[in-house]
Amino acid sequence: MASVDADESVAGPGGQVRVRLAEGVGTLLEGDGRPFHDAAVRPARPAEVAAWLERVRPSRAGLTVGELLLAPGVPATLDSGGLDRHTFLCGQSGSGKTYSLGVLLERVLAETSLRVVVLDPNSDYVGLAQVRDGADPTLAARYADVPAQVAVWGNGPGADRPLRLRFADLEGPARAALLGLDPIRDREEYAVLAELLRAQEDGQPLMTGADQLLEADSPGARQLGARALNLGVLDWQVWGPDQPSLVQELRQPTARCTVVDLGSLDTVQEQRLVAEAVLSTLWASRLSRVPCLVVIDEAHNICPAEPANAMTRLSSERAVQIAAEGRKFGLYLLTSTQRPHKVHENVVSQCDNLLLMRMNSRADLADLGRLFSFVPEGLMAGATSFRMGQALVAGRIMPNVAYVRMGERVSREGGADIPRTWAAPRPPS
């Protein structure tokens, strides 16, 4: 707010506002900051807000994602350095969450050199390498070098590389979970799997075909092959022993931004497997200490509070581990969801940045208020009245909590809502 002399009239429906005691958090844009007995205050004008933000702007790259909702025309610029803290983005269906995440990713790619890995379950970000027609010329110019730095791994028509894994790429727990093996209940088959993995030649995946196991000399190996065959695992599209592996790309990246198009896979089981493989590989590579923004969209499916199966339990545990310990190795999470209460609390509680879009559920807002206690309760409650594309932004990326109206996308949107042609008026009969 801006201070005025005690006898100065304040324009507005309330007339003059005289303050004797003020509680809460705010910023005094004018004056010497000394305590006062009486003071008249007024909302700061957009020009004053812009001038103050310019004075306190950090030296790090700014990510201008839109404009301040309560100061029209003033850019909403996030501190890119704040992304070294984990970030939580949430909003109910129809709030503009997917679009807004795209805006943020575009600005990160255009304004910083941070590596980005995106788990994309709905194929929403496969167009990050394509500048859309009609994009703002200034934004497009800043984005000009980005498309060459983006690689999409998927099975859709626009993918740069087929999304493939090798069974040998997976860690032991993931291999066992894939086959539904329990080390105690299925101890004989589990031991056979462990022995086969120890004996296999480097780079030669175990499951190139069912005959390899079904026709093996060992009865245990034949049982393992029958299990794989019965589960349908060998028929999955994701296996590609003769093609480049996503895991190898994550270990030795050839692109700065890797979009993993989970939505292009045929089955949910394959999506969960790939998500687990990505998180485990990034964690295993942590000692390289290369800063990386790990984006988990629809996080309630990949790191849920209550995993429904062994594979999802592994990915959830890995996400929790990255949330708890990843920062010191340069692994920074950005999780996005429309169901905040269904995301593992040990992931959300480690986030220091919040982007909150429209949320009508008071129960969800109460949970978020508990986990992000640095956000004033009154500002949090404002999320119930947000329109599409409006958000509350708080944390290290924006130390002064603000309402933001998200700006335009530069790249093409991947996913899209189903057209509402069914709602068109029917012609008279």
Coordinates of N, CA and C in Angstrom, one line a residue, residues 31-107:
G31 N 7.2 6.7 2.6 CA 7.4 7.1 4.0 C 8.7 6.5 4.5
D32 N 9.1 6.8 5.7 CA 10.3 6.3 6.3 C 10.2 5.1 7.1
G33 N 9.0 4.5 7.2 CA 8.8 3.3 7.9 C 8.7 3.4 9.4
R34 N 8.7 4.6 9.9 CA 8.6 4.7 11.4 C 7.2 4.4 11.9
P35 N 7.0 4.0 13.1 CA 5.7 3.7 13.6 C 4.8 5.0 13.6
F36 N 3.5 4.8 13.5 CA 2.6 6.0 13.4 C 1.5 5.8 14.4
H37 N 0.9 6.9 14.8 CA -0.3 6.8 15.7 C -1.5 6.8 14.9
D38 N -1.6 7.7 13.9 CA -2.7 7.7 13.0 C -2.1 7.8 11.6
A39 N -2.7 7.2 10.6 CA -2.3 7.4 9.2 C -3.4 7.0 8.3
A40 N -3.5 7.8 7.2 CA -4.5 7.5 6.2 C -3.8 6.7 5.1
V41 N -4.4 5.7 4.6 CA -3.8 4.8 3.6 C -4.8 4.7 2.4
R42 N -4.2 4.3 1.3 CA -4.9 4.1 0.0 C -4.2 2.9 -0.7
P43 N -5.0 2.2 -1.6 CA -4.3 1.2 -2.4 C -3.3 1.9 -3.3
A44 N -2.2 1.2 -3.5 CA -1.1 1.7 -4.4 C -1.6 1.7 -5.8
R45 N -1.3 2.7 -6.6 CA -1.6 2.7 -8.0 C -0.7 1.8 -8.8
P46 N -1.1 1.3 -9.9 CA -0.3 0.4 -10.7 C 1.1 0.9 -11.0
A47 N 1.2 2.2 -11.3 CA 2.5 2.8 -11.6 C 3.4 2.7 -10.4
E48 N 2.9 2.9 -9.2 CA 3.7 2.9 -8.0 C 4.1 1.4 -7.7
V49 N 3.2 0.5 -7.9 CA 3.6 -0.9 -7.8 C 4.7 -1.3 -8.7
A50 N 4.6 -0.9 -10.0 CA 5.6 -1.2 -11.0 C 6.9 -0.6 -10.6
A51 N 6.9 0.6 -10.1 CA 8.2 1.3 -9.7 C 8.8 0.6 -8.5
W52 N 8.0 0.2 -7.5 CA 8.6 -0.5 -6.4 C 9.1 -1.9 -6.8
L53 N 8.4 -2.6 -7.6 CA 8.9 -3.9 -8.1 C 10.2 -3.8 -8.8
E54 N 10.3 -2.7 -9.6 CA 11.6 -2.5 -10.3 C 12.8 -2.3 -9.3
R55 N 12.5 -1.6 -8.2 CA 13.5 -1.3 -7.2 C 14.0 -2.6 -6.5
V56 N 13.1 -3.5 -6.3 CA 13.4 -4.7 -5.5 C 13.6 -5.9 -6.4
R57 N 13.7 -5.8 -7.7 CA 13.8 -6.9 -8.6 C 15.2 -7.6 -8.4
P58 N 15.2 -8.9 -8.2 CA 16.5 -9.6 -8.0 C 17.3 -9.6 -9.3
S59 N 18.6 -9.9 -9.2 CA 19.5 -9.9 -10.4 C 19.3 -11.2 -11.3
R60 N 18.6 -12.2 -10.7 CA 18.4 -13.4 -11.5 C 17.3 -13.2 -12.6
A61 N 17.3 -14.1 -13.5 CA 16.4 -14.0 -14.6 C 14.9 -14.0 -14.1
G62 N 14.1 -13.1 -14.7 CA 12.7 -13.0 -14.4 C 11.9 -13.7 -15.4
L63 N 10.8 -14.4 -14.8 CA 9.9 -15.1 -15.7 C 8.6 -14.4 -15.7
T64 N 8.3 -13.6 -16.7 CA 7.1 -12.8 -16.8 C 6.0 -13.7 -17.3
V65 N 5.1 -14.1 -16.4 CA 4.1 -15.1 -16.8 C 2.7 -14.5 -17.0
G66 N 2.6 -13.2 -16.9 CA 1.4 -12.5 -17.1 C 1.4 -11.1 -16.4
E67 N 0.3 -10.7 -15.9 CA 0.2 -9.4 -15.2 C -0.5 -9.5 -13.8
L68 N -0.2 -8.6 -12.9 CA -0.8 -8.6 -11.6 C -2.3 -8.3 -11.7
L69 N -3.1 -9.1 -11.1 CA -4.5 -9.0 -11.2 C -5.1 -7.7 -10.6
L70 N -4.5 -7.3 -9.5 CA -4.9 -6.1 -8.8 C -4.2 -4.8 -9.2
A71 N -3.3 -5.0 -10.1 CA -2.5 -3.8 -10.7 C -2.4 -4.0 -12.2
P72 N -3.5 -3.8 -12.9 CA -3.6 -4.1 -14.3 C -2.4 -3.4 -15.1
G73 N -1.8 -4.2 -16.0 CA -0.7 -3.6 -16.8 C 0.7 -3.8 -16.2
V74 N 0.7 -4.2 -14.9 CA 2.0 -4.4 -14.3 C 2.4 -5.9 -14.5
P75 N 3.6 -6.1 -15.1 CA 4.0 -7.5 -15.3 C 4.1 -8.3 -14.0
A76 N 3.6 -9.5 -14.1 CA 3.8 -10.5 -13.0 C 5.1 -11.3 -13.3
T77 N 6.2 -11.0 -12.7 CA 7.5 -11.6 -13.0 C 8.0 -12.4 -11.8
L78 N 8.1 -13.7 -12.1 CA 8.6 -14.6 -11.0 C 10.1 -14.6 -11.0
D79 N 10.7 -14.9 -9.8 CA 12.1 -15.0 -9.6 C 12.5 -16.4 -10.0
S80 N 13.2 -16.6 -11.1 CA 13.6 -17.9 -11.5 C 14.4 -18.6 -10.5
G81 N 15.2 -17.9 -9.7 CA 16.0 -18.5 -8.7 C 15.2 -19.3 -7.6
G82 N 13.9 -18.9 -7.5 CA 13.1 -19.6 -6.5 C 12.7 -21.0 -6.9
L83 N 13.0 -21.3 -8.2 CA 12.7 -22.7 -8.6 C 13.6 -23.7 -8.0
D84 N 14.6 -23.3 -7.3 CA 15.5 -24.2 -6.6 C 14.8 -24.7 -5.3
R85 N 13.6 -24.3 -5.1 CA 12.7 -24.9 -4.1 C 11.5 -25.6 -4.9
H86 N 11.0 -26.7 -4.3 CA 9.9 -27.4 -5.0 C 8.7 -26.5 -5.1
T87 N 7.9 -26.8 -6.1 CA 6.8 -26.0 -6.5 C 5.5 -26.9 -6.6
F88 N 4.4 -26.4 -6.1 CA 3.1 -27.1 -6.2 C 2.1 -26.2 -6.9
L89 N 1.6 -26.7 -8.0 CA 0.6 -26.0 -8.8 C -0.7 -26.8 -8.8
C90 N -1.8 -26.1 -8.4 CA -3.1 -26.9 -8.4 C -4.2 -26.0 -8.7
G91 N -5.3 -26.6 -9.2 CA -6.5 -25.9 -9.6 C -7.5 -26.9 -10.2
Q92 N -8.7 -26.7 -9.9 CA -9.7 -27.6 -10.3 C -9.9 -27.6 -11.9
S93 N -10.6 -28.6 -12.4 CA -10.9 -28.7 -13.8 C -11.5 -27.4 -14.3
G94 N -11.0 -26.9 -15.4 CA -11.5 -25.6 -16.0 C -10.9 -24.4 -15.4
S95 N -9.9 -24.5 -14.6 CA -9.3 -23.3 -14.0 C -8.2 -22.7 -14.9
G96 N -7.7 -23.5 -15.9 CA -6.6 -23.0 -16.7 C -5.3 -23.5 -16.2
K97 N -5.3 -24.6 -15.4 CA -4.0 -25.1 -14.8 C -3.1 -25.6 -15.9
T98 N -3.6 -26.4 -16.9 CA -2.7 -26.9 -17.9 C -2.1 -25.8 -18.7
Y99 N -2.9 -24.9 -19.2 CA -2.4 -23.8 -20.0 C -1.3 -23.0 -19.2
S100 N -1.6 -22.7 -17.9 CA -0.7 -21.9 -17.1 C 0.6 -22.6 -16.9
L101 N 0.6 -23.9 -16.7 CA 1.8 -24.7 -16.5 C 2.6 -24.5 -17.8
G102 N 1.9 -24.6 -19.0 CA 2.6 -24.4 -20.2 C 3.3 -23.0 -20.3
V103 N 2.6 -22.0 -19.8 CA 3.2 -20.6 -19.8 C 4.5 -20.6 -19.0
L104 N 4.4 -21.2 -17.8 CA 5.6 -21.2 -16.9 C 6.7 -22.0 -17.5
L105 N 6.5 -23.1 -18.1 CA 7.5 -23.9 -18.7 C 8.2 -23.2 -19.9
E106 N 7.4 -22.5 -20.7 CA 7.9 -21.7 -21.8 C 8.9 -20.6 -21.3
R107 N 8.5 -19.9 -20.2 CA 9.3 -18.9 -19.7 C 10.6 -19.4 -19.1

